[in-house]
Coordinates of C-alpha atoms and ligand atoms in Angstrom, one line a residue:
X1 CA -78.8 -68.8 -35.4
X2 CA -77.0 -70.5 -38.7
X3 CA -74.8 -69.7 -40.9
X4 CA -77.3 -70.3 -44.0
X5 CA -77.3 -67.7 -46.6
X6 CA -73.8 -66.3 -44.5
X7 CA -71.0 -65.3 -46.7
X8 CA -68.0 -67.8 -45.2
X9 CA -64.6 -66.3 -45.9
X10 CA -62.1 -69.2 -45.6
X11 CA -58.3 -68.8 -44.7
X12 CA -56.0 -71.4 -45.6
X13 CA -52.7 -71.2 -44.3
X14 CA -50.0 -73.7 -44.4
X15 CA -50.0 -76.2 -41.9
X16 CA -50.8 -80.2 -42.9
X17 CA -54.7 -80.0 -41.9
X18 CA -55.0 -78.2 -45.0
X19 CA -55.9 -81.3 -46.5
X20 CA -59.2 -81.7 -44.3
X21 CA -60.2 -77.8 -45.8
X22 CA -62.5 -79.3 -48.8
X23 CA -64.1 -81.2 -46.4
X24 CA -64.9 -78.0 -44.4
X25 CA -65.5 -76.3 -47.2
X26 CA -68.4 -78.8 -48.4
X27 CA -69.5 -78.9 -44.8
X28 CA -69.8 -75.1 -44.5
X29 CA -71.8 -75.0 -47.9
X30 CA -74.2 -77.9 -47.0
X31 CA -75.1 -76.1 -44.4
X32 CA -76.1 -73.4 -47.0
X33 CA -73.0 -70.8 -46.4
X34 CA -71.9 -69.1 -49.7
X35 CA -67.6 -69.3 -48.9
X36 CA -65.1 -67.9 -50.9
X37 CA -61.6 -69.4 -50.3
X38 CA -58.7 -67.3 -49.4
X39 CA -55.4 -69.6 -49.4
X40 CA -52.0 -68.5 -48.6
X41 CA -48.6 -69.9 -50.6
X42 CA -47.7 -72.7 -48.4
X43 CA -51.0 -73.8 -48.1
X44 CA -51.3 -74.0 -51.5
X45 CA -48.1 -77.0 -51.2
X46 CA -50.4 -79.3 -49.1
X47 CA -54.1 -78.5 -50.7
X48 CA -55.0 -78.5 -54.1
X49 CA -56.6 -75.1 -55.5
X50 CA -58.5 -76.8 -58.3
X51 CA -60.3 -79.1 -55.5
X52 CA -61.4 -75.9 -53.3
X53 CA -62.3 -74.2 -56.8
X54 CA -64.8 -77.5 -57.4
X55 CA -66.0 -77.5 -54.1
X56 CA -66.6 -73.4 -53.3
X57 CA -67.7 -73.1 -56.5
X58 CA -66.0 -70.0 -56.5
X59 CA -62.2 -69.2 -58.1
X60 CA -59.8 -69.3 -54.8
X61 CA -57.9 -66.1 -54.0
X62 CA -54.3 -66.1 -53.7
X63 CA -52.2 -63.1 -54.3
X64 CA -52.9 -59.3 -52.8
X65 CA -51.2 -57.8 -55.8
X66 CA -52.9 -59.5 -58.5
X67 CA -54.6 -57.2 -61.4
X68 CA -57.0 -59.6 -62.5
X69 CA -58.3 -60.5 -59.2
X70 CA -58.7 -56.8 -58.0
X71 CA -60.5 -56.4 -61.6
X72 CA -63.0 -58.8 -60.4
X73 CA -63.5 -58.9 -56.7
X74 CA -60.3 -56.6 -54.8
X75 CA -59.1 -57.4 -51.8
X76 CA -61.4 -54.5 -50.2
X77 CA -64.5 -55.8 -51.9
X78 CA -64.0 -59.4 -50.5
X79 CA -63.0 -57.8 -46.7
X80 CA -66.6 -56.2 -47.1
X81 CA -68.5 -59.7 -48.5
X82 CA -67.6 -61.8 -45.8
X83 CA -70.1 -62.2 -43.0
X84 CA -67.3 -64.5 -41.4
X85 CA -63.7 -65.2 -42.0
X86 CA -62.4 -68.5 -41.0
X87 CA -59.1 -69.1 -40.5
X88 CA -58.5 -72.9 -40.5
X89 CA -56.3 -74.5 -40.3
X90 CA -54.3 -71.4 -38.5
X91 CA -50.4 -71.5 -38.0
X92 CA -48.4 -70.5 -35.2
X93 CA -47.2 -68.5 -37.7
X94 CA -50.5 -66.7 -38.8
X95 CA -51.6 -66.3 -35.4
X96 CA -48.2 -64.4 -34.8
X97 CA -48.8 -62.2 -37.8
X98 CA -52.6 -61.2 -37.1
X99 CA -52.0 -60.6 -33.0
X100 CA -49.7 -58.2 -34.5
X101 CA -51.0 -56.7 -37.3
X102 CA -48.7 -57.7 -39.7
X103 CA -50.5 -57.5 -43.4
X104 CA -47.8 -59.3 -45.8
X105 CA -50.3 -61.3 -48.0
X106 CA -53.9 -61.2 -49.3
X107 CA -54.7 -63.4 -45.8
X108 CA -53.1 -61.0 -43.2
X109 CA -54.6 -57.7 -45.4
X110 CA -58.4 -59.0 -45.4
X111 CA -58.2 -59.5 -41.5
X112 CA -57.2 -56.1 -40.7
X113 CA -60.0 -55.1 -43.5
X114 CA -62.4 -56.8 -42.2
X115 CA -65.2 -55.9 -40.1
X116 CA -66.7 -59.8 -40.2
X117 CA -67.2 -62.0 -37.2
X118 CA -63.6 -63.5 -36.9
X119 CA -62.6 -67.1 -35.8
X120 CA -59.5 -68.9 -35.9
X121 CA -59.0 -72.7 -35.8
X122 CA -55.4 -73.5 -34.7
X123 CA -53.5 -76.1 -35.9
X124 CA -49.5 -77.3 -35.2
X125 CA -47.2 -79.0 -33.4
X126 CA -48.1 -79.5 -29.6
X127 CA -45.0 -77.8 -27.8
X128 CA -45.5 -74.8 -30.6
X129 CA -49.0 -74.1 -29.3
X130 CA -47.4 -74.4 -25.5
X131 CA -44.9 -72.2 -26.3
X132 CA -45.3 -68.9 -24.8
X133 CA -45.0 -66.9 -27.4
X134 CA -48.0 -69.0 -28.9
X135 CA -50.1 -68.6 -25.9
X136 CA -49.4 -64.6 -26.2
X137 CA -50.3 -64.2 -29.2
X138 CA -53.3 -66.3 -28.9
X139 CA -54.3 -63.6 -25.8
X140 CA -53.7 -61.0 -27.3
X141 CA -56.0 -62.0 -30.5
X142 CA -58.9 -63.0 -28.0
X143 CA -58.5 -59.3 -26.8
X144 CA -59.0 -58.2 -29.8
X145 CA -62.4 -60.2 -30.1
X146 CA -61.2 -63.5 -32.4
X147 CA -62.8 -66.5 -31.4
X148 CA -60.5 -69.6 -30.9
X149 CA -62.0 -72.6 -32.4
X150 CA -60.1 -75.4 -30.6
X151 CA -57.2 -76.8 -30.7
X152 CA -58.2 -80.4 -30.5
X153 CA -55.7 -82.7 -28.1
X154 CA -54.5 -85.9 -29.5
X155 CA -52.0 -87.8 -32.1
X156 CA -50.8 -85.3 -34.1
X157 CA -49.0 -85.6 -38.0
X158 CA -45.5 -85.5 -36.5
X159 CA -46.0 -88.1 -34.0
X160 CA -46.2 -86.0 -30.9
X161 CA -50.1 -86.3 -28.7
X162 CA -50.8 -82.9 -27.3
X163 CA -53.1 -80.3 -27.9
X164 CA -52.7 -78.6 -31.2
X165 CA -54.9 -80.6 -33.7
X166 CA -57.2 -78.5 -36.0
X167 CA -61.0 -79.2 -35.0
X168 CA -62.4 -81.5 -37.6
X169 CA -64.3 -80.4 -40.1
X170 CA -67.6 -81.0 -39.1
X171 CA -67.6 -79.8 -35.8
X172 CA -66.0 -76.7 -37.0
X173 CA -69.1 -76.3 -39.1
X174 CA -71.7 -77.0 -36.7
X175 CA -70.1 -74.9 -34.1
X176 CA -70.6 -71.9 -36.4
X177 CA -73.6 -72.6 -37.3
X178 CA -75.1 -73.1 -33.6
X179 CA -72.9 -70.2 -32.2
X180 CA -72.2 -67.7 -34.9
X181 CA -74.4 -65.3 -33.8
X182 CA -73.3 -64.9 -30.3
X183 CA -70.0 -64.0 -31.3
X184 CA -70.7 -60.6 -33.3
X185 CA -68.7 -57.4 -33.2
X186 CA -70.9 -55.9 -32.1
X187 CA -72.6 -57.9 -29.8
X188 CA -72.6 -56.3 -26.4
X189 CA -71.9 -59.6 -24.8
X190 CA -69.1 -60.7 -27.1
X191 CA -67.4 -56.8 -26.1
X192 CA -67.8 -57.1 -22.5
X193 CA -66.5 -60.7 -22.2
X194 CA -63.7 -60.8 -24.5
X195 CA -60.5 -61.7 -23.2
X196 CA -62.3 -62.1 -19.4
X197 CA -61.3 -65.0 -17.4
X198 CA -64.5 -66.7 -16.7
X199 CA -64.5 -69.5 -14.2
X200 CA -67.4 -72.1 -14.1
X201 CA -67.9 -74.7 -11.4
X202 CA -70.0 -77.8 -13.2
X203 CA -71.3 -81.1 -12.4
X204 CA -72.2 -82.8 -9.1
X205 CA -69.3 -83.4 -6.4
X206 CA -68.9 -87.0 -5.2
X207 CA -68.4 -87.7 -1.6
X208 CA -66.7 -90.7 -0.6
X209 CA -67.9 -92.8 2.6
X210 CA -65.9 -96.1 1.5
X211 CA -63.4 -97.7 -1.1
X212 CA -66.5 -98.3 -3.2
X213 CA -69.6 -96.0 -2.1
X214 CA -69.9 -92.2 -2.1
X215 CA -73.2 -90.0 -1.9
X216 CA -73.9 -87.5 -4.9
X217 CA -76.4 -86.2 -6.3
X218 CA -77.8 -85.7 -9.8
X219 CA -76.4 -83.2 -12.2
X220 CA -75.3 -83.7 -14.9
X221 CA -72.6 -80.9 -15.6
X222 CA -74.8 -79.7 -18.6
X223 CA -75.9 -76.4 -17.7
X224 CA -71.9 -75.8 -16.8
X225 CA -70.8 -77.2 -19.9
X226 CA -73.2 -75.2 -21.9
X227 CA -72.5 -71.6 -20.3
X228 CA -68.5 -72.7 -20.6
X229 CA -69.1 -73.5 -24.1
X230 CA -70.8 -70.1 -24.7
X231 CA -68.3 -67.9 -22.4
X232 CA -65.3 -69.2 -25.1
X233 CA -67.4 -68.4 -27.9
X234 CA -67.7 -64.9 -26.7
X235 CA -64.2 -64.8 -26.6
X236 CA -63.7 -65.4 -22.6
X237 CA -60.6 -67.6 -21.1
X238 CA -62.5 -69.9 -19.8
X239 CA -61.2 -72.2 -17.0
X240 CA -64.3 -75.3 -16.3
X241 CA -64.2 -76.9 -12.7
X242 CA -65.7 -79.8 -13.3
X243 CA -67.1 -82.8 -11.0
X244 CA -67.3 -86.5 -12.0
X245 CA -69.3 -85.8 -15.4
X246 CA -69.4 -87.9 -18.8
X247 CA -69.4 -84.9 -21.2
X248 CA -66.5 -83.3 -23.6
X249 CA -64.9 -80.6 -22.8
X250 CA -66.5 -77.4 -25.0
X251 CA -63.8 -76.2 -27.3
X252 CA -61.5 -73.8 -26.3
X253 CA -61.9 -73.9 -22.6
X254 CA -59.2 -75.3 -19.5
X255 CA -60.9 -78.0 -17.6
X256 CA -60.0 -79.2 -13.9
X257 CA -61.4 -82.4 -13.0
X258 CA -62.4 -82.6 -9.4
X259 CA -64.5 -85.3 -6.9
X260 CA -65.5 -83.9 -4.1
X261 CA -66.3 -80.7 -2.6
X262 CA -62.7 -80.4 -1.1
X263 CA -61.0 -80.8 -4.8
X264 CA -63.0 -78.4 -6.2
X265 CA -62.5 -75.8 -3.6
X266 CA -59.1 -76.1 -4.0
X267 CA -59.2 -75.9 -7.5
X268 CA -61.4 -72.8 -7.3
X269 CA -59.5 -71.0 -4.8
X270 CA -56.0 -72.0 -7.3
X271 CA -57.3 -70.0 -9.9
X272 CA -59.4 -67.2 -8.3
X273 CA -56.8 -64.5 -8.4
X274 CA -56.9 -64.8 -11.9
X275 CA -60.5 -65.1 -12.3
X276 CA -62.6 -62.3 -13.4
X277 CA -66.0 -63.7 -13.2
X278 CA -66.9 -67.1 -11.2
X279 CA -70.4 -68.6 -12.4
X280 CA -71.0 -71.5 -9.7
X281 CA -73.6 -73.9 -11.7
X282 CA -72.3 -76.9 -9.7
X283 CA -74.6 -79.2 -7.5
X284 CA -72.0 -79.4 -4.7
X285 CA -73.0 -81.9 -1.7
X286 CA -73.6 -80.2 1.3
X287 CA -72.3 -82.6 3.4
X288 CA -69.8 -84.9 3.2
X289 CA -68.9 -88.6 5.7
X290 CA -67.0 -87.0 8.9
X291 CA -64.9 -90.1 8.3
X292 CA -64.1 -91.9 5.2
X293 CA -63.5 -95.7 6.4
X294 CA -60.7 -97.5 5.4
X295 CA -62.1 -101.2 4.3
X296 CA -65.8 -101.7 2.8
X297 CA -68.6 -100.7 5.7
X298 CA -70.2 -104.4 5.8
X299 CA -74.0 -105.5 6.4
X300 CA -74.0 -106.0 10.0
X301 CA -77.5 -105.0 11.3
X302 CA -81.0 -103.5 10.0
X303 CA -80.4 -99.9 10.1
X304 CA -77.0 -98.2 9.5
X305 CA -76.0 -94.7 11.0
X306 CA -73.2 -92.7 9.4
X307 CA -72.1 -89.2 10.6
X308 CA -72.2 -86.4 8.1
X309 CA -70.1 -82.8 8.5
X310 CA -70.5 -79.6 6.2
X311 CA -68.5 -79.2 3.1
X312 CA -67.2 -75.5 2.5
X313 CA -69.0 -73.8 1.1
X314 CA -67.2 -72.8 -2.3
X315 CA -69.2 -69.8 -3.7
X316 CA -69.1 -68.0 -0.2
X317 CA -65.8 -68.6 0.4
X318 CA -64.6 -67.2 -3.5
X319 CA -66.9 -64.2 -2.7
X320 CA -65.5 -63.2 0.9
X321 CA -61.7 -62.7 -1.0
X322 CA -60.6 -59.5 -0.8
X323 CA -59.8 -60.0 -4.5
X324 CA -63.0 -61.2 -5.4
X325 CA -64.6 -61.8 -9.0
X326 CA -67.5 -61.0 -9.9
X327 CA -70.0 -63.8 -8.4
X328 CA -72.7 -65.7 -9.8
X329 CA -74.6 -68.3 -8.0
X330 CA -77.1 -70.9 -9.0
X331 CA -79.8 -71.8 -6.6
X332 CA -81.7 -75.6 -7.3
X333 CA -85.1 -74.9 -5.1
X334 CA -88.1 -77.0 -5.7
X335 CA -90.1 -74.8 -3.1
X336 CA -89.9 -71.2 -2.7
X337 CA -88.1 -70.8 -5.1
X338 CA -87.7 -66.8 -5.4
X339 CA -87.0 -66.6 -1.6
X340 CA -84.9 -69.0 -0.9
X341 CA -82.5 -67.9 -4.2
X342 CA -83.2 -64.3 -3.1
X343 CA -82.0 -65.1 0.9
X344 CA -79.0 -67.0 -1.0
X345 CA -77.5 -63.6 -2.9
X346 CA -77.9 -61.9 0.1
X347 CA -76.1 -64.6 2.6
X348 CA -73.1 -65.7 -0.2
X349 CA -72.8 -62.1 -1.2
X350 CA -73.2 -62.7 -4.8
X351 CA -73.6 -60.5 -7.6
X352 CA -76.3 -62.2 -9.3
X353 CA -77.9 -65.8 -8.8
X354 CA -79.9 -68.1 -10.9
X355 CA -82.7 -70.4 -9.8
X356 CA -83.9 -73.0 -11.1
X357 CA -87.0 -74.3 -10.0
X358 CA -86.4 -78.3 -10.2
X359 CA -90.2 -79.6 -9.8
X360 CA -90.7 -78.9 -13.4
X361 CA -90.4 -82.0 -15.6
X362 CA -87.9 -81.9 -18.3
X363 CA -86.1 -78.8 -16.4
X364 CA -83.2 -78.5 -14.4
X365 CA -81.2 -81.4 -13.1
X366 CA -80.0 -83.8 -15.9
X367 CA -81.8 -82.5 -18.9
X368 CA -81.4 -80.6 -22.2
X369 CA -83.4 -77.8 -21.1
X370 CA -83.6 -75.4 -18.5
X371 CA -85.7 -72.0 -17.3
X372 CA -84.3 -69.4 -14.9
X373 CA -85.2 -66.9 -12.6
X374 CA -81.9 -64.6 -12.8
X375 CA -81.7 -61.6 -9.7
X376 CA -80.0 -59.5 -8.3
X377 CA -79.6 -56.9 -6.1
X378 CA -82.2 -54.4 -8.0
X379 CA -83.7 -56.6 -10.6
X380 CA -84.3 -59.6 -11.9
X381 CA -85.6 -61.3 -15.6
X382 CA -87.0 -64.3 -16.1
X383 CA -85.7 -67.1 -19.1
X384 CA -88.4 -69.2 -19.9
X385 CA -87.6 -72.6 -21.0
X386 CA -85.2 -73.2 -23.5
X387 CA -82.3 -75.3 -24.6
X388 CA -79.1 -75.0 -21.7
X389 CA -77.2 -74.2 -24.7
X390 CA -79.5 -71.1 -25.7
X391 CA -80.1 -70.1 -22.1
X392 CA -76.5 -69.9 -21.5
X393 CA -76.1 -67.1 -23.9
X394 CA -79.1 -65.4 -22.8
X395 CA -77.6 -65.6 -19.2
X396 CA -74.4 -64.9 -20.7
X397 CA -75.6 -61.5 -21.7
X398 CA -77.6 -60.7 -18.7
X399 CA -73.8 -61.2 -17.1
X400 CA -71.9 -59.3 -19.2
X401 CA -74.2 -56.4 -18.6
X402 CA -74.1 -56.4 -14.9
X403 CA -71.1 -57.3 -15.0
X404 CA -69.8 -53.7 -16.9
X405 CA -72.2 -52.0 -14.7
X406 CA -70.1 -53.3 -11.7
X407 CA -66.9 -52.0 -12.9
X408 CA -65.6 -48.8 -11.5
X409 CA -65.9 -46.4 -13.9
Ligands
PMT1 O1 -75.8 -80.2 -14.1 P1 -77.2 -80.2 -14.7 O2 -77.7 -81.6 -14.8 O3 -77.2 -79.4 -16.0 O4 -78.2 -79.4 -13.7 C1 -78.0 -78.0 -13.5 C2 -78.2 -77.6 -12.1 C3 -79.7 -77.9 -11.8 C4 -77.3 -78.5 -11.1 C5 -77.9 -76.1 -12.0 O5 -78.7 -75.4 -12.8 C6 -78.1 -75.6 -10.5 O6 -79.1 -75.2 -10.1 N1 -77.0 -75.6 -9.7 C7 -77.0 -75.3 -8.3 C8 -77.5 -76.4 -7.5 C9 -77.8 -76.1 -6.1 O7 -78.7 -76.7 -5.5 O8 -77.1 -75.3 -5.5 P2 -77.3 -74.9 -3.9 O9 -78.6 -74.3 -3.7 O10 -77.0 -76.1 -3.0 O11 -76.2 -73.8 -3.7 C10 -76.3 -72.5 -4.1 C11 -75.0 -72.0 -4.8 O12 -73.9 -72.2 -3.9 C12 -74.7 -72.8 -6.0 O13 -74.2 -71.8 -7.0 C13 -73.7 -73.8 -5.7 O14 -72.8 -74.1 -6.7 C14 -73.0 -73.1 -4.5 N2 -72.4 -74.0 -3.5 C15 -73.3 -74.7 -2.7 C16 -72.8 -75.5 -1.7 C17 -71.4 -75.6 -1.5 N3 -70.9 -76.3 -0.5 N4 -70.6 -74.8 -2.2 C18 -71.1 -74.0 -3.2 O15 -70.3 -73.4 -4.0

């Protein structure tokens, strides 16, 4: 999976992170992509031609009716070179045009030639991107299999601090070159999951038994993270639950930040009607205190007792709706591990469940690595140990194709 020896189409359009494009375009390249540069007119008013020229190595394409340009390499030709076409930074305006297939300019005419691996990284003004027109468009283009690529939230040109910031340069880069290959046309995955709305539970919960102490446990939110990270990629609305965790949020995704059990059910159940697929990777605490005390419990005698009650049970309680998604459970077993998982689909009715088994070194709970034992009702693969990141996509897949399987036909 990189993007060496890929042919990187880039689309400039005219908003002020235009300026950061030679920098992508010199990321994209020492990463060993070949990119041509497509730029639109008001584009070409806040980045210099001659610089992405240098830089791609390549002369930059403006105009769709341009003799000498079709002479050399047509509009058709270049549709048909590109492995990828990029789109960064993307308007409000260009996402209006492609959800819509309006083909005004060389930009707008390549996408709907196209049959490359599309993604778009959005850049404007932070009430633009809320606006719901914005938001439509940006569904409908996710429908239609384009992969968002941010935006990133914070101080913005114009002063305003919201979402709408183009993804810098370098992570745009990397991202493709991790993820590219997940995202293809015609990638079974990428077409089943494509404009789903994929909910993913992450992260320990933490349960409070004073002002200052609370039980947890140990995850670390990165098996979440890393399935969240490859459900947007695949073009998925993805909304991330997430309990007290240090990590970023993976591009493109909504995140909830819970504590305990209780938040997180609550959070869960406020987005379940709209949820088409709810993959529960969280460590949630069984139990939780019966009562939380007010003042800090103090060091009165040699042994302490504390009453615990049950938490809800989140996973069982999404999957007895009568509108329920499609459910996937995790299972954490460091004995029995097939059983226990298996006697787990059965009891949350679940669609599928993946266990982990946590007595392996280096696997499972707070690590960069993983290995599952995916089942379900009649069958089951194993993913031997791999990055989260890697076994996310291969789980991703095992999903989507259950998951089309599952739909009335
Ligand atoms: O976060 P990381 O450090 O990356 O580690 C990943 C992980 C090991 C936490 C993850 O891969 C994992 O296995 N998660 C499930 C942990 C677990 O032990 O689950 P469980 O056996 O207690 O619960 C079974 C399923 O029910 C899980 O999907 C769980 O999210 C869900 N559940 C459990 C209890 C509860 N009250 N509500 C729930 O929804």
């Amino acid at each position: 999976m990189s993007i060496a020896n890929k042919n990187i189409l880039l689309g400039i359009t005219g908003g002020i992170a235009a300026y950061k494009t030679p920098d992508l375009v010199r990321k994209l390249t020492a990463l060993g992509a070949n990119v041509r540069v497509v730029i639109t007119a008001s584009a070409a008013e806040f980045v210099s031609t001659l610089s992405l020229q240098a830089v791609s190595g390549n002369p930059v394409h403006h105009h769709l009716l341009d003799p000498a340009a079709e002479a050399a390499m047509g509009h058709i030709e270049l549709a048909k070179w590109a492995d990828v076409l990029l789109i960064a930074p993307a308007t409000a305006n260009t996402l209006a045009k492609l959800a819509h297939g309006i083909a005004d300019d060389l930009l707008s005419t390549l996408y709907l030639a196209t049959t490359a691996d599309i993604y778009v990284a959005p850049a404007m003004n932070q009430q633009m991107w809320k606006a719901p027109a914005t938001q439509n468009n940006l569904h409908m283009l996710k429908e239609h299999g384009v992969k968002m690529i941010g935006p990133a939230e914070g101080e913005q040109a114009c002063g305003d601090v919201g979402a709408g910031r183009m993804v810098e340069p370098v992570d745009i880069a990397s991202l493709l070159n991790e993820q590219h290959a997940l995202t293809r046309h015609n990638d079974p995955t990428h077409n089943t999951l494509a404009g789903k709305r994929i909910t993913i539970t992450a992260g320990p919960t933490r349960e409070p038994l004073d002002p200052v102490r609370y039980i947890s446990n140990h995850s670390s939110g990165k098996m979440g993270f890393a399935i969240a990270q490859a459900a947007a990629l695949a073009g998925a609305e993805v909304t991330l639950v997430a309990g007290p965790v240090s990590l970023n949020t993976p591009e493109g995704c909504k995140r909830i930040n819970v504590t305990t059990a209780d938040d997180m059910l609550a959070a869960c159940q406020s987005v379940a009607t709209s949820t088409d697929i709810f993959i529960s990777t969280a460590a949630v605490a069984d139990y939780k205190a019966s009562a939380v005390a007010n003042n800090k419990i103090k060091k009165t005698g040699e042994e302490l007792t504390l009453t615990f009650i049950k938490n809800p049970d989140i996973l069982a309680t999404i999957s007895a709706r009568d509108d329920r998604p499609f459910c996937v459970g995790f299972a954490a077993e460091s004995q029995n591990v097939e059983a226990y998982a298996r006697s787990k689909l059965e009891k949350k009715n679940l669609d599928m469940i993946a266990a982990n088994d946590i007595t392996t070194e280096g696997l499972g709970f707070n690590s960069d690595q993983n290995a599952l034992h995916v089942i379900w009702s009649d069958g089951e693969k194993r993913l031997p140990a791999t990055s989260k990141s890697e076994l996310a996509t291969q789980l991703l897949s095992l999903i989507a194709e259950r998951y089309s399987t599952a739909l009335p036909s």
